[in-house]
Coordinates of C-alpha atoms in Angstrom, one line a residue:
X266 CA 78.6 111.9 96.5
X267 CA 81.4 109.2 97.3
X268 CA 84.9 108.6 97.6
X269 CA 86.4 105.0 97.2
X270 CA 89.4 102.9 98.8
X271 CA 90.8 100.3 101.1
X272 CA 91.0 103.2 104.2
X273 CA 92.9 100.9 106.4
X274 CA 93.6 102.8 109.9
X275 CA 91.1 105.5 109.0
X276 CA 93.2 107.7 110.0
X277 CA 93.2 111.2 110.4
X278 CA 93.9 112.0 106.5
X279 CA 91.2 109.8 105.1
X280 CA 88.7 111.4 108.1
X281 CA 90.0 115.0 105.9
X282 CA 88.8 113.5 102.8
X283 CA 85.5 112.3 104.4
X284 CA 84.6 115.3 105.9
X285 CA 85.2 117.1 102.0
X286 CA 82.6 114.5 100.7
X287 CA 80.3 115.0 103.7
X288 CA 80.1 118.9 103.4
X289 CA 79.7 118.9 99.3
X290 CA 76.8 116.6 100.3
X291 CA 75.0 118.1 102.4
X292 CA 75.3 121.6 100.4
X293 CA 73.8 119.8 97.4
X294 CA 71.5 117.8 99.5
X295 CA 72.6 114.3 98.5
X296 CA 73.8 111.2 100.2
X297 CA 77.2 111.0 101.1
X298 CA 79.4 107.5 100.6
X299 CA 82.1 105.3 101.7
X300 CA 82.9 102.6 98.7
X301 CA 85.6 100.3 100.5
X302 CA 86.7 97.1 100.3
X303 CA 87.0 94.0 102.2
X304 CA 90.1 92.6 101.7
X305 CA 93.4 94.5 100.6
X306 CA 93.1 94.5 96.5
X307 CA 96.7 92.7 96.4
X308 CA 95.1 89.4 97.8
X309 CA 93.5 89.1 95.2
X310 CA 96.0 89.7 92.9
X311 CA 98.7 87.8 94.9
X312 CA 97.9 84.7 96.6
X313 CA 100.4 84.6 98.7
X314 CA 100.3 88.4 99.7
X315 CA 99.6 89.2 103.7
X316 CA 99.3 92.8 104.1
X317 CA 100.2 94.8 107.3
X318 CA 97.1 96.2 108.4
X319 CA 95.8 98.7 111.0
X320 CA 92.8 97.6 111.5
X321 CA 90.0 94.4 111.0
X322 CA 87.3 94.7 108.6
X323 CA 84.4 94.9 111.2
X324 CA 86.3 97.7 113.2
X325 CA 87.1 99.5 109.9
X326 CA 83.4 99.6 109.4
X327 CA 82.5 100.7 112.8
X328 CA 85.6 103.4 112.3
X329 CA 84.1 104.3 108.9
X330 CA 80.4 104.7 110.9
X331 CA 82.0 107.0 113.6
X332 CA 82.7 109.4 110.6
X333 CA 79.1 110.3 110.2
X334 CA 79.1 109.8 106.7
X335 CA 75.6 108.1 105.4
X336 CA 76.5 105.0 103.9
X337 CA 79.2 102.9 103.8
X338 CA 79.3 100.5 100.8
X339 CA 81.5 97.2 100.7
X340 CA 82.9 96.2 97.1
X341 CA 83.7 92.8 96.8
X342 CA 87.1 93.1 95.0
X343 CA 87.5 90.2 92.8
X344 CA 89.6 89.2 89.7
X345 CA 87.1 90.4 87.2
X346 CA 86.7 93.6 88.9
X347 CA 90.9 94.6 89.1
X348 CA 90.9 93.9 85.3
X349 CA 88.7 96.7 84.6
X350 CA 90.2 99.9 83.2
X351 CA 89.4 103.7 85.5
X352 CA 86.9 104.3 83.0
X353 CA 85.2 101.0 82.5
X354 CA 85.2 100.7 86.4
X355 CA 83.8 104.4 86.5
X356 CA 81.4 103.5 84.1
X357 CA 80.3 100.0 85.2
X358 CA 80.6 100.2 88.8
X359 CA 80.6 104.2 90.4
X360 CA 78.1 105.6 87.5
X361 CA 75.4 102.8 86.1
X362 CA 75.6 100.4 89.1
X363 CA 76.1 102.9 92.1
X364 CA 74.8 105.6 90.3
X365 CA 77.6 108.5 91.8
X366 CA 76.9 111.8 91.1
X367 CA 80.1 112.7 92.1
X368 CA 83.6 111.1 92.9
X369 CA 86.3 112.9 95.5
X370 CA 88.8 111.3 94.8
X371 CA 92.6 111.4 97.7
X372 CA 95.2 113.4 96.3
X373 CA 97.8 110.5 95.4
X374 CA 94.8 107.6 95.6
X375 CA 94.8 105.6 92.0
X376 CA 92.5 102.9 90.6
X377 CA 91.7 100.4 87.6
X378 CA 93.7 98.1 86.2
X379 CA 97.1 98.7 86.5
X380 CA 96.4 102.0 88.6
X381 CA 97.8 103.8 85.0
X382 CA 96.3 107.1 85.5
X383 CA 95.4 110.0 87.5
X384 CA 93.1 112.7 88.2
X385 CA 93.5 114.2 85.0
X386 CA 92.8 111.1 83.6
X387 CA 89.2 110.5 86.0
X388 CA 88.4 113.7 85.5
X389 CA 87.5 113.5 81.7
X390 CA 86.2 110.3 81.7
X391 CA 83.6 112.2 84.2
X392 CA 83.2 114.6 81.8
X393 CA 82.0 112.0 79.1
X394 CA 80.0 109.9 81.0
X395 CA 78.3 113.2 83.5
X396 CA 80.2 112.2 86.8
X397 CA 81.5 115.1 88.5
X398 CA 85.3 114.3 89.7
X399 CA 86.5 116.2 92.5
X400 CA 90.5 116.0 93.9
X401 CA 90.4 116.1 97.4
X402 CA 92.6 118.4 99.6
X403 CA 95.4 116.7 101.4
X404 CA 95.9 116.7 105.3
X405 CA 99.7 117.4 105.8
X406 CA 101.4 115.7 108.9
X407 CA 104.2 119.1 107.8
X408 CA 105.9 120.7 104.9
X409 CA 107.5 117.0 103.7
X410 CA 105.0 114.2 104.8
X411 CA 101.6 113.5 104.7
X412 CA 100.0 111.2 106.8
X413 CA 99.6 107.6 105.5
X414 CA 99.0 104.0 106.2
X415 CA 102.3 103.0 105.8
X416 CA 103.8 106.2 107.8
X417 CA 101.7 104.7 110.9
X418 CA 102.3 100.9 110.5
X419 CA 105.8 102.4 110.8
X420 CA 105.5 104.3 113.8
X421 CA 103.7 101.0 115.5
X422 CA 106.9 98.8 114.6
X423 CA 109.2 101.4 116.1
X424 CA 106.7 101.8 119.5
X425 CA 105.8 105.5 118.9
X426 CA 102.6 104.9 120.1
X427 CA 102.1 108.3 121.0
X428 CA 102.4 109.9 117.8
X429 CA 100.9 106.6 116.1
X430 CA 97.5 107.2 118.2
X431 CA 97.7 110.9 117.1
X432 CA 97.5 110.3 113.1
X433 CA 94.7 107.8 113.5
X434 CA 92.6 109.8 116.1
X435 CA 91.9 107.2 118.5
X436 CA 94.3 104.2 120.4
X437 CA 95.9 101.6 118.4
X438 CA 94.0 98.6 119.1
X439 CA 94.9 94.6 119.5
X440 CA 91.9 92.2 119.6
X441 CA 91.7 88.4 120.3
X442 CA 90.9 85.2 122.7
X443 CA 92.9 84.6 125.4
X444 CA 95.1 81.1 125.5
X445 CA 96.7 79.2 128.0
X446 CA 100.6 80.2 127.9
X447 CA 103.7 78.7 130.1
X448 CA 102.5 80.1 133.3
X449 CA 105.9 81.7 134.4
X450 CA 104.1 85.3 134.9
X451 CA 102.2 83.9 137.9
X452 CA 105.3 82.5 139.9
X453 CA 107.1 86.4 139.4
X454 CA 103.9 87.8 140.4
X455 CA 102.6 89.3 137.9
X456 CA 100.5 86.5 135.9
X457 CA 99.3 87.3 132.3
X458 CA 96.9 86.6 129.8
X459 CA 98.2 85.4 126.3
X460 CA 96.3 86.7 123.5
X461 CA 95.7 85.0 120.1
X462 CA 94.9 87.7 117.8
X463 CA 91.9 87.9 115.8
X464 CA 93.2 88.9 113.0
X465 CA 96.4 87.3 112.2
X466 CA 98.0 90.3 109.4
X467 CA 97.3 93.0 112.2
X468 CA 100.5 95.3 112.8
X469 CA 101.7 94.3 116.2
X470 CA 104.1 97.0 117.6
X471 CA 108.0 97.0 118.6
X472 CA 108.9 94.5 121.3
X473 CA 108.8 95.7 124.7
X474 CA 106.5 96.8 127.5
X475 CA 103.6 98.8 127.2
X476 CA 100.5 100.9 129.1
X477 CA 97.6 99.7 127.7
X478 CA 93.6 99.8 128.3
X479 CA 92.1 96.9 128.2
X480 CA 88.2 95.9 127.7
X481 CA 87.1 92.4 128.3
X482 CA 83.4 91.2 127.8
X483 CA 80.9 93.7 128.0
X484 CA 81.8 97.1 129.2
X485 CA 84.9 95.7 132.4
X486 CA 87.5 98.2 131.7
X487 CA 91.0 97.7 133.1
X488 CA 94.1 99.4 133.4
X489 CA 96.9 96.9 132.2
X490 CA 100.7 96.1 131.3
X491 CA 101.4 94.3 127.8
X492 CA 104.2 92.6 126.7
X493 CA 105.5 91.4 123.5
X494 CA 108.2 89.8 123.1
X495 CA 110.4 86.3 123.1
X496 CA 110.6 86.3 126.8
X497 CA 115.1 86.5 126.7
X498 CA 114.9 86.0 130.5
X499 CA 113.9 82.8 130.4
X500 CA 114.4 80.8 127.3
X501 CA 115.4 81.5 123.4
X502 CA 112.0 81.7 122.7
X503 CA 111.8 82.8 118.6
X504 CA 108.2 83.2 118.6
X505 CA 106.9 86.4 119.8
X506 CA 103.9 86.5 122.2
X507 CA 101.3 89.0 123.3
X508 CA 100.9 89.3 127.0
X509 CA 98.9 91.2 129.6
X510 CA 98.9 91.8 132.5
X511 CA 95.6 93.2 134.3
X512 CA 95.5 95.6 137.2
X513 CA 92.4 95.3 140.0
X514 CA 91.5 91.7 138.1
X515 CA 91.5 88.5 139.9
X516 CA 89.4 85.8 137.2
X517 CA 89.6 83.1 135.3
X518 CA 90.3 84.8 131.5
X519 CA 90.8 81.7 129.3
X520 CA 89.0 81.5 126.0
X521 CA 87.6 84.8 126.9
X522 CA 87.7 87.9 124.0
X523 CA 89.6 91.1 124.7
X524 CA 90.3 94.4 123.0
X525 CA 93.8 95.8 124.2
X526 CA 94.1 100.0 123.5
X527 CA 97.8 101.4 123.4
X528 CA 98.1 104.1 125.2
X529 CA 101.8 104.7 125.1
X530 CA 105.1 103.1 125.4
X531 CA 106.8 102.1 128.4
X532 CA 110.6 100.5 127.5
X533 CA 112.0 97.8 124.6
X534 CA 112.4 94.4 125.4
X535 CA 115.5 93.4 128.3
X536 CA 117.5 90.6 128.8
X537 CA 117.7 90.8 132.5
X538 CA 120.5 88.9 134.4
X539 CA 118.3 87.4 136.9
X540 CA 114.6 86.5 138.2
X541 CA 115.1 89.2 141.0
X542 CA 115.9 91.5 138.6
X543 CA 113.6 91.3 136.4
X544 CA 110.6 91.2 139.4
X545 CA 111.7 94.3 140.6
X546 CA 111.8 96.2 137.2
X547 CA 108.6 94.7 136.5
X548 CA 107.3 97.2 139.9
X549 CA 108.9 99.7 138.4
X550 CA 107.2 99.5 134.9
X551 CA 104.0 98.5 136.5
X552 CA 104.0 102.2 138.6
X553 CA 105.1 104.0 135.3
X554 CA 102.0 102.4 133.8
X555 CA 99.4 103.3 136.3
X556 CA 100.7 107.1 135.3
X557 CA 100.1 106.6 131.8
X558 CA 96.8 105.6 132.1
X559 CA 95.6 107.6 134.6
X560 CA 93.8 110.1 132.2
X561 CA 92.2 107.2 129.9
X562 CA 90.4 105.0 132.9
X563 CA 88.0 105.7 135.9
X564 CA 89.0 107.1 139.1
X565 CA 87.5 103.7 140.7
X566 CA 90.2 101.6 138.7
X567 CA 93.1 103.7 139.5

């Protein structure tokens, strides 16, 4: 019993489709499965394609565990492999290789070479070869939209973090080692940690200030303020940085790991007319953060 795809963010529309392979699994008493992929299919395909993605391959996996689904299969997608028809990849791969009993497949999800056909389409090359082919309900966000990757990557790059974190069922997450940066945080006051992201093709949300949750080594929680941004106070900057800003920490943080969790956002990014004024909007921000988080941390770190 599987389904197949890239299920980057899964979000709360793949975790539908999951839970429909999951339940005709356990009423026929068979495994159910995950058949995903490593990389985005278009890498492959385009060498000089970077895809926008929601999450990194190890935490799609973990999120793909969290589902409780049975296994979780990872397809090497290669050239040979994208110039196989639906039915030869069917055939080849889902029935004589994996040996799927039956395939749910998403309710607008195509695949083979191409990605010519449709349901209609899977369904009777199932037929043929004794692969059951089930379309899978769809989870609608309302009447028009349903929820999608590319609806979410879009509400990250206009900071709706709210209604971002809602769709994927947990906080939009930032992960990577922090670097030294230029140091001007700590003579305002409020000294940060700049973060090179792991994974370089990650969405990184609109530019401005956020409440975030942040998880260093081991289990250390801390309530914190991010930043990203070209810093317009104090130079021309193009490059955009990731910043944060702990609460309750005093450490050394460089070339330590970090996971940063949006919890909502706070304001866009400011040109402010002066150091003074940017200091004291800074106390401002950092009391409108210490709200936000207040239900997402411990009462010992608030």
């Amino acid at each position: 019993m599987a389904t197949v795809g890239f299920f980057d963010g899964v979000h709360v529309g793949h975790r539908h489709l999951i839970e429909q392979v999951k339940e005709e699994a356990r009423r026929r008493e068979l495994p159910s499965v995950v058949i995903t992929f490593p990389v985005h299919p278009r890498e492959v395909l385009q060498s000089d394609y970077r895809p926008l993605l929601l999450n990194e391959f190890e935490e799609k996996v973990s999120l793909l565990a969290s589902t409780g689904i049975d296994y979780c299969i990872n397809l090497p997608f290669t050239e040979a492999l994208s110039r196989l028809s639906a039915e030869e990849f069917m055939r080849r791969v889902l029935k004589q290789t994996l040996q799927v009993d039956t395939l749910f497949v998403g309710y607008d999800h195509r695949f083979g070479r191409d990605r010519e056909e449709g349901y209609e389409q899977y369904a009777r090359h199932g037929q043929v070869m004794g692969m059951k082919v089930v379309l899978a309900t769809r989870f609608p966000l309302d009447e028009e939209r349903n929820v999608s990757s590319s609806l979410i990557r879009s509400l990250l790059q206009s900071g709706n973090i709210q209604d971002a974190n809602r769709l994927l069922s947990y906080r939009y997450t930032l992960s990577g080692t922090i670097v030294p940066g230029n140091r001007v945080g700590r003579t305002i006051g409020f000294p940060t940690a700049n973060i090179q992201l792991r994974e370089l093709n990650k969405v990184v949300p609109a530019k401005g200030v956020y409440a975030v949750r942040v998880q260093l080594k081991g289990d250390e929680v801390f309530p914190g303020m991010l930043y990203i941004g070209t810093r317009p106070t104090f130079n021309q900057e193009s490059v955009i940085s990731v910043e944060v800003n702990l609460f309750n920490f005093d450490g050394d943080l460089y070339g330590q790991s970090l996971s940063v969790e949006f919890v909502d956002f706070v304001r866009g990014e400011v040109k402010f007319n002066s150091k003074e004024e940017l200091v004291a909007r800074l106390h401002r921000d950092k009391e409108e953060v210490m709200k936000m988080v207040s239900d997402c941390l411990p009462a010992s770190l608030l």
